């Protein structure tokens, strides 16, 4: 089946440091990946849409200079939280829009990354 | 603009009882609708989706949902709850398959023995 992995699954960092989160589609290609954040007991909030080979599209209110997104290949997108602060602590989830492998037009979610900024 | 409203942030049922989780949507175009389940500290798993092929959609784990255009609803049901169904459930809408999803607020389902 279609699997999306995220690495790391959890990370603890000091305030002011940068953290990179990887999102990979393991057995299918994804020209589009989405990044969400989820606060405890809340819903998923879309942060940005990542398109392979082009700049990401950010949702209103999301700082693109703080949340850097790179989608360099059809199977990998990265989210870098720059100069992280405690308020960036959250659960970050990616999803990948399948465009190959017989599962065209399905969106599959990664297991999430728990970020804690001290 | 599209939106989704889930009525009830928390639903509690007894094991073996009917599960009904409510979802109403707003969309100016024919929507694609989804139900996802999330277990603690995990990503989302697709339960079922409506893509205009059939109004009654059957999903995994015995869940089903009915698309009712006149009521702008897409409620999720399961005839008999199991303890393992306890989780957070999200309804989502998108104007096109593979497009960005707009999620509802989520409903936490508790199942009592």
Tab-separated table of C-alpha atoms in Angstrom:
chain	number	residue	atom	x	y	z
A	1	UNK	CA	0.000	0.000	0.000
A	2	UNK	CA	0.929	3.652	-0.205
A	3	UNK	CA	3.156	4.657	2.679
A	4	UNK	CA	4.345	8.070	3.743
A	5	UNK	CA	7.102	8.315	6.294
A	6	UNK	CA	8.235	11.231	8.399
A	7	UNK	CA	11.556	11.683	10.107
A	8	UNK	CA	12.116	12.272	12.894
A	9	UNK	CA	9.010	11.049	14.683
A	10	UNK	CA	9.808	13.342	17.575
A	11	UNK	CA	12.382	16.000	18.285
A	12	UNK	CA	13.287	18.200	21.211
A	13	UNK	CA	15.361	21.284	20.551
A	14	UNK	CA	16.482	24.462	22.240
A	15	UNK	CA	14.913	27.790	21.473
A	16	UNK	CA	16.653	29.530	18.589
A	17	UNK	CA	17.785	26.412	16.775
A	18	UNK	CA	16.463	25.102	13.466
A	19	UNK	CA	14.802	21.757	12.932
A	20	UNK	CA	14.320	19.883	9.668
A	21	UNK	CA	11.487	17.412	9.181
A	22	UNK	CA	11.447	15.040	6.221
A	23	UNK	CA	8.394	13.659	4.485
A	24	UNK	CA	8.876	10.770	2.064
A	25	UNK	CA	6.504	8.833	-0.147
A	26	UNK	CA	7.973	5.358	-0.037
A	27	UNK	CA	6.324	3.542	-2.919
A	28	UNK	CA	4.744	6.195	-5.074
A	29	UNK	CA	5.502	9.545	-6.591
A	30	UNK	CA	3.973	12.723	-5.284
A	31	UNK	CA	4.191	15.976	-7.190
A	32	UNK	CA	2.308	17.676	-4.389
A	33	UNK	CA	2.766	17.339	-0.661
A	34	UNK	CA	0.972	19.197	2.083
A	35	UNK	CA	2.202	20.279	5.495
A	36	UNK	CA	-0.146	20.587	8.463
A	37	UNK	CA	0.295	21.446	12.090
A	38	UNK	CA	-1.916	20.230	14.866
A	39	UNK	CA	-2.084	21.591	18.392
A	40	UNK	CA	-3.288	19.324	21.226
A	41	UNK	CA	-6.961	18.513	21.036
A	42	UNK	CA	-7.332	20.570	17.865
A	43	UNK	CA	-7.822	19.928	14.196
A	44	UNK	CA	-5.220	19.950	11.449
A	45	UNK	CA	-4.375	23.310	10.029
A	46	UNK	CA	-2.862	23.476	6.563
A	47	UNK	CA	0.406	25.399	6.556
A	48	UNK	CA	1.529	25.084	2.970
A	49	UNK	CA	1.302	23.191	-0.278
A	50	UNK	CA	4.596	21.899	-1.580
A	51	UNK	CA	5.014	21.291	-5.299
A	52	UNK	CA	7.979	19.404	-6.709
A	53	UNK	CA	10.401	21.713	-8.413
A	54	UNK	CA	8.659	24.950	-7.514
A	55	UNK	CA	8.089	27.245	-4.583
A	56	UNK	CA	5.660	26.244	-1.900
A	57	UNK	CA	2.338	28.004	-1.516
A	58	UNK	CA	1.764	29.151	2.045
A	59	UNK	CA	-1.567	29.633	3.756
A	60	UNK	CA	-2.462	33.024	5.084
A	61	UNK	CA	-0.750	33.762	8.363
A	62	UNK	CA	2.039	31.239	7.924
A	63	UNK	CA	5.502	32.820	7.848
A	64	UNK	CA	7.320	31.453	4.825
A	65	UNK	CA	10.691	32.647	6.105
A	66	UNK	CA	10.171	30.733	9.322
A	67	UNK	CA	8.798	27.541	7.838
A	68	UNK	CA	11.019	26.715	4.886
A	69	UNK	CA	9.704	24.066	2.555
A	70	UNK	CA	11.717	22.261	-0.099
A	71	UNK	CA	10.311	19.674	-2.477
A	72	UNK	CA	13.361	18.635	-4.417
A	73	UNK	CA	12.152	15.291	-5.708
A	74	UNK	CA	8.946	13.412	-6.400
A	75	UNK	CA	9.319	11.466	-3.173
A	76	UNK	CA	10.727	13.948	-0.678
A	77	UNK	CA	9.609	17.200	0.866
A	78	UNK	CA	11.260	18.866	3.844
A	79	UNK	CA	9.973	21.388	6.345
A	80	UNK	CA	12.559	23.404	8.241
A	81	UNK	CA	11.428	25.335	11.282
A	82	UNK	CA	13.977	28.124	11.585
A	83	UNK	CA	14.837	29.810	14.865
A	84	UNK	CA	12.299	27.688	16.671
A	85	UNK	CA	10.530	29.043	19.736
A	86	UNK	CA	8.336	27.327	22.323
A	87	UNK	CA	5.177	28.455	20.517
A	88	UNK	CA	6.306	26.393	17.506
A	89	UNK	CA	5.933	23.256	19.586
A	90	UNK	CA	3.306	21.206	17.820
A	91	UNK	CA	2.542	18.022	15.914
A	92	UNK	CA	3.526	18.415	12.279
A	93	UNK	CA	1.916	16.114	9.728
A	94	UNK	CA	2.600	15.831	6.034
A	95	UNK	CA	0.512	14.274	3.321
A	96	UNK	CA	1.407	13.256	-0.200
A	97	UNK	CA	-0.822	13.405	-3.244
A	98	UNK	CA	-0.236	10.256	-5.246
A	99	UNK	CA	0.160	10.609	-8.979
A	100	UNK	CA	1.476	7.154	-9.807
A	101	UNK	CA	1.417	3.539	-8.741
A	102	UNK	CA	-2.214	2.898	-9.517
A	103	UNK	CA	-3.418	5.158	-6.736
A	104	UNK	CA	-3.837	8.315	-8.693
A	105	UNK	CA	-5.454	11.206	-6.896
A	106	UNK	CA	-5.285	9.775	-3.418
A	107	UNK	CA	-3.765	11.697	-0.540
A	108	UNK	CA	-1.825	9.766	2.087
A	109	UNK	CA	-0.702	11.006	5.484
A	110	UNK	CA	2.543	10.568	7.307
A	111	UNK	CA	2.644	9.487	10.963
A	112	UNK	CA	3.523	12.970	12.177
A	113	UNK	CA	6.470	14.591	13.945
A	114	UNK	CA	6.191	15.862	17.500
A	115	UNK	CA	8.301	19.000	17.935
A	116	UNK	CA	9.030	20.319	21.393
A	117	UNK	CA	10.992	23.538	21.722
A	118	UNK	CA	12.457	24.227	25.135
B	1	UNK	CA	-15.024	28.926	0.093
B	2	UNK	CA	-15.460	25.518	1.574
B	3	UNK	CA	-15.897	24.618	5.189
B	4	UNK	CA	-16.773	21.685	7.373
B	5	UNK	CA	-18.593	21.616	10.689
B	6	UNK	CA	-18.558	18.629	12.966
B	7	UNK	CA	-21.305	18.716	15.538
B	8	UNK	CA	-20.105	17.512	18.905
B	9	UNK	CA	-16.482	17.633	19.914
B	10	UNK	CA	-16.954	14.537	22.021
B	11	UNK	CA	-19.258	11.566	21.548
B	12	UNK	CA	-19.509	8.698	23.993
B	13	UNK	CA	-21.208	5.391	23.226
B	14	UNK	CA	-21.377	1.980	24.820
B	15	UNK	CA	-19.684	-0.974	23.214
B	16	UNK	CA	-22.088	-2.513	20.722
B	17	UNK	CA	-24.128	0.667	20.328
B	18	UNK	CA	-24.640	2.678	17.173
B	19	UNK	CA	-21.991	5.239	16.340
B	20	UNK	CA	-23.145	8.463	14.683
B	21	UNK	CA	-20.676	11.272	14.037
B	22	UNK	CA	-22.093	14.321	12.343
B	23	UNK	CA	-20.533	16.371	9.569
B	24	UNK	CA	-22.032	19.228	7.606
B	25	UNK	CA	-20.238	20.948	4.787
B	26	UNK	CA	-20.406	24.141	2.830
B	27	UNK	CA	-19.251	24.180	-0.765
B	28	UNK	CA	-20.001	26.194	-3.865
B	29	UNK	CA	-18.972	23.302	-6.096
B	30	UNK	CA	-19.663	19.572	-5.900
B	31	UNK	CA	-17.411	18.500	-3.068
B	32	UNK	CA	-15.202	15.550	-2.393
B	33	UNK	CA	-15.735	14.492	1.219
B	34	UNK	CA	-13.608	12.360	3.492
B	35	UNK	CA	-13.633	10.826	6.931
B	36	UNK	CA	-10.314	10.186	8.660
B	37	UNK	CA	-9.474	8.550	11.966
B	38	UNK	CA	-6.537	9.526	14.158
B	39	UNK	CA	-5.208	7.529	17.053
B	40	UNK	CA	-3.079	9.314	19.691
B	41	UNK	CA	0.243	10.598	18.403
B	42	UNK	CA	-0.343	9.149	14.973
B	43	UNK	CA	-1.142	10.433	11.510
B	44	UNK	CA	-4.492	10.178	9.780
B	45	UNK	CA	-5.974	7.063	8.292
B	46	UNK	CA	-8.636	7.290	5.606
B	47	UNK	CA	-11.906	5.634	6.597
B	48	UNK	CA	-13.886	6.455	3.483
B	49	UNK	CA	-14.443	9.065	0.811
B	50	UNK	CA	-17.240	10.433	-1.322
B	51	UNK	CA	-16.328	11.246	-4.888
B	52	UNK	CA	-19.817	11.499	-6.460
B	53	UNK	CA	-19.959	7.860	-7.568
B	54	UNK	CA	-22.463	6.713	-4.937
B	55	UNK	CA	-24.181	8.547	-2.110
B	56	UNK	CA	-23.770	5.706	0.371
B	57	UNK	CA	-20.112	5.048	0.907
B	58	UNK	CA	-18.748	2.057	2.741
B	59	UNK	CA	-15.362	2.272	4.365
B	60	UNK	CA	-13.006	0.267	6.475
B	61	UNK	CA	-13.695	-1.182	9.919
B	62	UNK	CA	-17.452	-1.315	9.323
B	63	UNK	CA	-17.944	2.425	8.925
B	64	UNK	CA	-20.144	4.014	6.315
B	65	UNK	CA	-21.344	7.488	5.445
B	66	UNK	CA	-24.180	8.875	3.389
B	67	UNK	CA	-23.876	11.985	1.260
B	68	UNK	CA	-27.067	14.042	1.456
B	69	UNK	CA	-26.903	17.043	-0.801
B	70	UNK	CA	-30.230	18.462	0.390
B	71	UNK	CA	-28.949	18.491	3.965
B	72	UNK	CA	-25.311	19.263	3.056
B	73	UNK	CA	-24.375	16.415	5.342
B	74	UNK	CA	-21.981	13.497	5.332
B	75	UNK	CA	-22.548	11.751	8.652
B	76	UNK	CA	-20.432	8.774	9.660
B	77	UNK	CA	-22.073	5.707	11.144
B	78	UNK	CA	-21.200	2.271	12.423
B	79	UNK	CA	-23.885	-0.159	13.590
B	80	UNK	CA	-21.951	-1.561	16.533
B	81	UNK	CA	-19.131	0.210	18.316
B	82	UNK	CA	-16.002	-1.610	19.333
B	83	UNK	CA	-13.519	-0.549	21.980
B	84	UNK	CA	-10.887	-0.158	19.284
B	85	UNK	CA	-12.997	2.537	17.616
B	86	UNK	CA	-12.096	4.996	20.348
B	87	UNK	CA	-10.156	7.717	18.556
B	88	UNK	CA	-10.421	11.181	17.023
B	89	UNK	CA	-12.424	11.453	13.824
B	90	UNK	CA	-12.104	14.194	11.240
B	91	UNK	CA	-14.385	15.104	8.379
B	92	UNK	CA	-12.730	16.918	5.479
B	93	UNK	CA	-13.731	18.534	2.207
B	94	UNK	CA	-11.905	19.499	-0.964
B	95	UNK	CA	-13.145	20.878	-4.287
B	96	UNK	CA	-10.994	18.459	-6.258
B	97	UNK	CA	-9.401	15.093	-5.599
B	98	UNK	CA	-5.854	15.504	-4.431
B	99	UNK	CA	-6.417	19.138	-3.572
B	100	UNK	CA	-5.851	20.689	-0.188
B	101	UNK	CA	-8.181	19.414	2.476
B	102	UNK	CA	-10.248	21.567	4.775
B	103	UNK	CA	-10.783	19.752	8.058
B	104	UNK	CA	-13.548	19.938	10.575
B	105	UNK	CA	-12.802	20.477	14.235
B	106	UNK	CA	-12.745	16.792	14.987
B	107	UNK	CA	-14.896	14.545	17.174
B	108	UNK	CA	-13.426	12.431	19.911
B	109	UNK	CA	-15.207	9.110	20.160
B	110	UNK	CA	-15.140	7.285	23.468
B	111	UNK	CA	-16.425	3.726	23.775
B	112	UNK	CA	-17.520	2.485	27.171
B	113	UNK	CA	-17.402	-1.198	28.037
